[in-house]
Short mmCIF file of C-alpha atoms in Angstrom, two decimals:
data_model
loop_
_atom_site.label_atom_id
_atom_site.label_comp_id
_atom_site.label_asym_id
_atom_site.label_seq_id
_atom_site.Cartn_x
_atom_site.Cartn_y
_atom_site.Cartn_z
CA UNK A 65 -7.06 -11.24 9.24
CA UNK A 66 -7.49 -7.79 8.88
CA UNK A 67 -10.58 -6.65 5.91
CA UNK A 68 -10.86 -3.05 4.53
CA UNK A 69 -13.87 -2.05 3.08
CA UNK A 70 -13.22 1.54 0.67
CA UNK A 71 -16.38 3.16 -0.88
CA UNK A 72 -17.30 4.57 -2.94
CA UNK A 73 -15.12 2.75 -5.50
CA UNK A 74 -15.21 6.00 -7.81
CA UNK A 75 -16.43 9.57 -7.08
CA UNK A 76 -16.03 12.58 -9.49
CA UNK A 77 -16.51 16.09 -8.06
CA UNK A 78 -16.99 19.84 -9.26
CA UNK A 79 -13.46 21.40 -9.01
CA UNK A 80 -13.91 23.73 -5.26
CA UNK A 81 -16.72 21.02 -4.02
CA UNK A 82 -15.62 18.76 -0.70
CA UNK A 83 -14.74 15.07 -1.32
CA UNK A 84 -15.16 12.17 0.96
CA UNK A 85 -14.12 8.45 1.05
CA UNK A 86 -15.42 6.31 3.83
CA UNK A 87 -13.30 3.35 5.04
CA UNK A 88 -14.45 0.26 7.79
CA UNK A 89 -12.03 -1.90 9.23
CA UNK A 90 -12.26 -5.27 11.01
CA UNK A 91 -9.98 -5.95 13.13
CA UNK A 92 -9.69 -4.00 16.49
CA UNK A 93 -5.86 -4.71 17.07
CA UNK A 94 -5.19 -1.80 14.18
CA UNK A 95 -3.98 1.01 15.80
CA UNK A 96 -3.13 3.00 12.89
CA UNK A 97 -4.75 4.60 9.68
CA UNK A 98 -2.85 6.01 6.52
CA UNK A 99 -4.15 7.34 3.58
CA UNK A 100 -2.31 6.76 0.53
CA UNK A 101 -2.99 9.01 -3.00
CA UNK A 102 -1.65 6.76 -6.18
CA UNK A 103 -1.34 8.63 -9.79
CA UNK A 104 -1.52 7.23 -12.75
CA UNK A 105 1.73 5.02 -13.52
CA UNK A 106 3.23 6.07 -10.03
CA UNK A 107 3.52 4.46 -6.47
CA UNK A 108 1.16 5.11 -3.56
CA UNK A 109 2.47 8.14 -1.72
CA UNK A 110 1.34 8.64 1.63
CA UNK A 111 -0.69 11.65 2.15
CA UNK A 112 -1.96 12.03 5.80
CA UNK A 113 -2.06 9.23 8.49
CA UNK A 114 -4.10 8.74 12.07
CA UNK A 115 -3.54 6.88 15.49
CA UNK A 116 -6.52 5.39 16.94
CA UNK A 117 -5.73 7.24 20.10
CA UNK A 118 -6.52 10.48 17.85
CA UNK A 119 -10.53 11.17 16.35
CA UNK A 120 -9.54 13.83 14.05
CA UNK A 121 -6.45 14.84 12.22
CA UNK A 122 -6.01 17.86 9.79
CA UNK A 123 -3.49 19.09 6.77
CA UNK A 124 -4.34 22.12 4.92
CA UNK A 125 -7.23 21.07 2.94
CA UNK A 126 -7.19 17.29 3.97
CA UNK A 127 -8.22 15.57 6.99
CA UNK A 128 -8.99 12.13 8.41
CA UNK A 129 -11.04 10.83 11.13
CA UNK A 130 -11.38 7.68 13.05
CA UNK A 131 -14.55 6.36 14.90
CA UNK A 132 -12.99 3.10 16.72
CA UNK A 133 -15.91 1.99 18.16
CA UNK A 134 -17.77 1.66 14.67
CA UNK A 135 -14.66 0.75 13.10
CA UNK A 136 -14.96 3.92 10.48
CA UNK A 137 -12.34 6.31 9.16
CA UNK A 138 -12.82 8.68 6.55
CA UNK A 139 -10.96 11.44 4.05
CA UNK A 140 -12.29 14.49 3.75
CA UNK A 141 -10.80 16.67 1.16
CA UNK A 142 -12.04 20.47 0.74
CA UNK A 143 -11.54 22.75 -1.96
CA UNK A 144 -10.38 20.18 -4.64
CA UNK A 145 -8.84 21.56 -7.36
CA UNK A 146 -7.69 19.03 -10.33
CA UNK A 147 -4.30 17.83 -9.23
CA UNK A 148 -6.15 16.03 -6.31
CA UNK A 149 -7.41 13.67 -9.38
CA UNK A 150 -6.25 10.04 -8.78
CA UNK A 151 -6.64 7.04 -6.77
CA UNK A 152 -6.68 6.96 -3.03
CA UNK A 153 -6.13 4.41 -0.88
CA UNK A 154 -6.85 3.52 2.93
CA UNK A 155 -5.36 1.46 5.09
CA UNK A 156 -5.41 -0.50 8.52
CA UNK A 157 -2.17 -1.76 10.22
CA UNK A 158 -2.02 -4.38 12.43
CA UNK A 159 0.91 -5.05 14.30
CA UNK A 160 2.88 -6.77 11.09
CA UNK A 161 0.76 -5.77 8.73
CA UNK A 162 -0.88 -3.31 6.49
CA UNK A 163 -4.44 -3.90 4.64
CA UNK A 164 -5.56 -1.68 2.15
CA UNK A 165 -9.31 -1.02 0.93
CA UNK A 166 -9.85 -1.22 -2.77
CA UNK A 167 -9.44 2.39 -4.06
CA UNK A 168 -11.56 5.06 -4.70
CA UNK A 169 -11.14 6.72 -8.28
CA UNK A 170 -11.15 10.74 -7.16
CA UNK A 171 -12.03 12.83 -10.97
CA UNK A 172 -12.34 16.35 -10.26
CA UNK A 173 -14.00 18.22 -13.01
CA UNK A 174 -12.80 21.58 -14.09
CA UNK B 782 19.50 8.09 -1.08
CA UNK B 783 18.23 6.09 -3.39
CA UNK B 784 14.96 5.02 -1.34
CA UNK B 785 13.57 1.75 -2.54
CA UNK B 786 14.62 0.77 -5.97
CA UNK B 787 12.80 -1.97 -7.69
CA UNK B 788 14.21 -3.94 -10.63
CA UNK B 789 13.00 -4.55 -14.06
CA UNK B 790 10.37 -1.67 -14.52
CA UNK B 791 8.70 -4.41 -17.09
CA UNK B 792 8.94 -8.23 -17.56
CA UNK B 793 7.23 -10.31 -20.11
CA UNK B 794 7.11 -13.93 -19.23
CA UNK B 795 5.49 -17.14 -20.82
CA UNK B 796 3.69 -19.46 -18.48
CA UNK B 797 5.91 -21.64 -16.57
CA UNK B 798 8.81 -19.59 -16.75
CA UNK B 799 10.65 -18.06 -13.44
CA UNK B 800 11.93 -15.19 -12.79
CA UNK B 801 12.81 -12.82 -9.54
CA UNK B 802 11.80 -9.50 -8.60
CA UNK B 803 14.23 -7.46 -7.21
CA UNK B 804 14.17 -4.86 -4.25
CA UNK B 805 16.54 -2.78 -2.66
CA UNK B 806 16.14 0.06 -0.06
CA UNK B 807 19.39 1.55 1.65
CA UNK B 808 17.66 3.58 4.65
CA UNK B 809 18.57 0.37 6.79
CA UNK B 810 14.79 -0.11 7.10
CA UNK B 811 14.01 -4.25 8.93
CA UNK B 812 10.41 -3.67 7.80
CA UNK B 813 10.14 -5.34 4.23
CA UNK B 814 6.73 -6.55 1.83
CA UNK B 815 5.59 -7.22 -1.31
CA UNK B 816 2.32 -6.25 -2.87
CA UNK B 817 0.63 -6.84 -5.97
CA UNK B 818 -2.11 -4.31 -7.15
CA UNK B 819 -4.58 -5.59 -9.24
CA UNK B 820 -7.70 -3.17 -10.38
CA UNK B 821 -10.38 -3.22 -8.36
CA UNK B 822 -8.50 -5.23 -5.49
CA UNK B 823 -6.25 -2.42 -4.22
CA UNK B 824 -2.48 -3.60 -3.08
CA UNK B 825 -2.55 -7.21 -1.51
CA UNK B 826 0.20 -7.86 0.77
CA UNK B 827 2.09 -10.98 -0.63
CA UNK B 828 5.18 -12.10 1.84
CA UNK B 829 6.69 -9.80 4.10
CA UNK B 830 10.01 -9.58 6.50
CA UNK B 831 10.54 -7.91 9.97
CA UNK B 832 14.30 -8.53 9.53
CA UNK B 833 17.16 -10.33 7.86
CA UNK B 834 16.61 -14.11 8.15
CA UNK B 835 13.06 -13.77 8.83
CA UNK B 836 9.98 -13.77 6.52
CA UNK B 837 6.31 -14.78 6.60
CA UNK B 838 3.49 -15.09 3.96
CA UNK B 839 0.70 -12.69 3.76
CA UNK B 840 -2.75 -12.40 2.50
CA UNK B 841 -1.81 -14.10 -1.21
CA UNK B 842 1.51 -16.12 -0.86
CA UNK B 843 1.10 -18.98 -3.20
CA UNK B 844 3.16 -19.12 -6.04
CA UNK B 845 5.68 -16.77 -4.48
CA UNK B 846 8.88 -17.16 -2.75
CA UNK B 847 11.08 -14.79 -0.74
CA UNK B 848 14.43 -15.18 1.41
CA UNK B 849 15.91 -11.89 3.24
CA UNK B 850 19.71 -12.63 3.16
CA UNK B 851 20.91 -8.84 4.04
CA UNK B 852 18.89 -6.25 5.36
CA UNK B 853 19.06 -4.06 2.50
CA UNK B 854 17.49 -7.03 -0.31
CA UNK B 855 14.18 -8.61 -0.25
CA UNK B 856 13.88 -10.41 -3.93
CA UNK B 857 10.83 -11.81 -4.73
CA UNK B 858 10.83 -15.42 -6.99
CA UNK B 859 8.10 -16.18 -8.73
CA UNK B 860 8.32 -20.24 -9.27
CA UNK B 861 6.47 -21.32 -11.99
CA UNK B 862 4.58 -17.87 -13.60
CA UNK B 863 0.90 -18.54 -13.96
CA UNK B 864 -1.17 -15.53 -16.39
CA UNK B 865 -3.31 -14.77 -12.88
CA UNK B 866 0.67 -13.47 -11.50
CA UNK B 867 -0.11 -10.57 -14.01
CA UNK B 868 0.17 -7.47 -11.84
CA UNK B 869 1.93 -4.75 -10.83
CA UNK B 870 4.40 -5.28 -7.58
CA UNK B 871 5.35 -2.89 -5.40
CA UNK B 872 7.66 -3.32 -2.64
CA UNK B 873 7.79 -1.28 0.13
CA UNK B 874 9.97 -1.11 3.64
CA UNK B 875 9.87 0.54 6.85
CA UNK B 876 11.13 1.20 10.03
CA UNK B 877 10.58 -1.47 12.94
CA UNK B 878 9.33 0.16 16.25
CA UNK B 879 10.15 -1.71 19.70
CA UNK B 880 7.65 -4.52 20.19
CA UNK B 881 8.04 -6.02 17.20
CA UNK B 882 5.67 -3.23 15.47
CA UNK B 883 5.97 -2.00 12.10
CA UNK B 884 6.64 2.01 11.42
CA UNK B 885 4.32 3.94 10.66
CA UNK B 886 5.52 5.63 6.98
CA UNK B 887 5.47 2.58 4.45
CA UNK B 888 8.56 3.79 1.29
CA UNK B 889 7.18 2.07 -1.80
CA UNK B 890 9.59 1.78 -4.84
CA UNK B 891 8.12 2.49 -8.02
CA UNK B 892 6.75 -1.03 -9.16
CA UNK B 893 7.19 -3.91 -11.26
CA UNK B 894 4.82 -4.37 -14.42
CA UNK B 895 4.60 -7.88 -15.01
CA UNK B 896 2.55 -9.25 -17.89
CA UNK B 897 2.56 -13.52 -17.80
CA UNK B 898 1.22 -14.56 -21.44
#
């Protein structure tokens, strides 16, 4: 089955500094890449997504892209600011199925 | 709408004990699963069901059951509750694209605690 590797596992940044979280995937059936942002006590919302027809996909201050022939997709989040503090998630979907990485614990320091 | 509603928010059990986890959703969505998140492990897709009548197991299945009846339930039956079923579940549903594919936007309801002493 699908595996999804998430690093780094936590990651605390200077409130206006970039953060990134780096995801590798398995499986080359998965043809499609959310990211999901989980708060404390809440359930993962999803937060910006990419087809693996697509390298690079932006929303305001986030963005994702995909590398298919290293397997690697990656967040990139610019100008944090403190309500981007919480746990993100990627993912990998195969045709019936989703596979998360682990979670990255995103601090961002006033 | 409602979205995907998940029932109790918290369960206490004793080992051995049963009990089932129930889910909802009423955006007549075939896509149904059920994760568990554990810390460190991220969400781990347990069973999951492209459409009334039909379910399969996924990456940790044992010592769960499911049955999809109506599109609209997916309950989750934990047999014999073990302290390792301690977890949070979250279940989640989607739409169903044409070749069998799942959609793309996953709807999670807002979780089960579950503490097994």
């Amino acid at each position: 089955g699908e595996n999804v590797e998430q690093h780094p596992s936590t990651l605390s940044v200077q409130e206006g500094d970039s953060a990134v979280i780096k995801c590798t995937y398995s499986d080359s059936a998965s043809n499609y890449f959310p990211w999901y942002k989980q708060e404390l006590g809440k359930r993962p919302q999803l937060i910006i997504d990419i087809r693996s027809n697509v390298g690079e996909k932006k929303d305001q201050r986030i963005a994702v892209t995909l590398n298919k022939t290293a397997k690697h997709f990656s967040l990139h989040i610019t100008e944090t600011q403190p309500e981007d503090s919480a746990v993100y998630f990627c993912a990998a979907r195969t045709p019936y199925k989703l596979s998360f990485g682990a979670g990255t614990t995103v601090t961002v320091r006033a | 709408n409602a979205g995907v509603t998940q029932t109790p928010k918290f369960q206490v059990l004793k080992t051995g004990q049963s009990m089932t986890l129930q889910c909802a959703q009423d955006m007549n969505h075939e896509y149904m699963s059920w994760y568990r998140q554990d810390p460190g492990m991220g969400l781990r897709l347990i069973h999951y069901s492209v459409g009334a009548g039909i379910t399969d197991q996924g990456e940790v299945p044992n010592g769960y059951n499911v049955s999809r009846s109506t599109t609209e339930d997916f309950p989750l039956r934990l047999l014999s509750a073990a302290p390792s079923q301690t977890s949070v579940y979250f279940c989640a549903s989607s739409s169903h694209l044409a070749g069998g594919r799942i959609g793309e936007t996953q709807y999670f309801g807002p979780g089960t605690r579950l503490l097994v002493l």
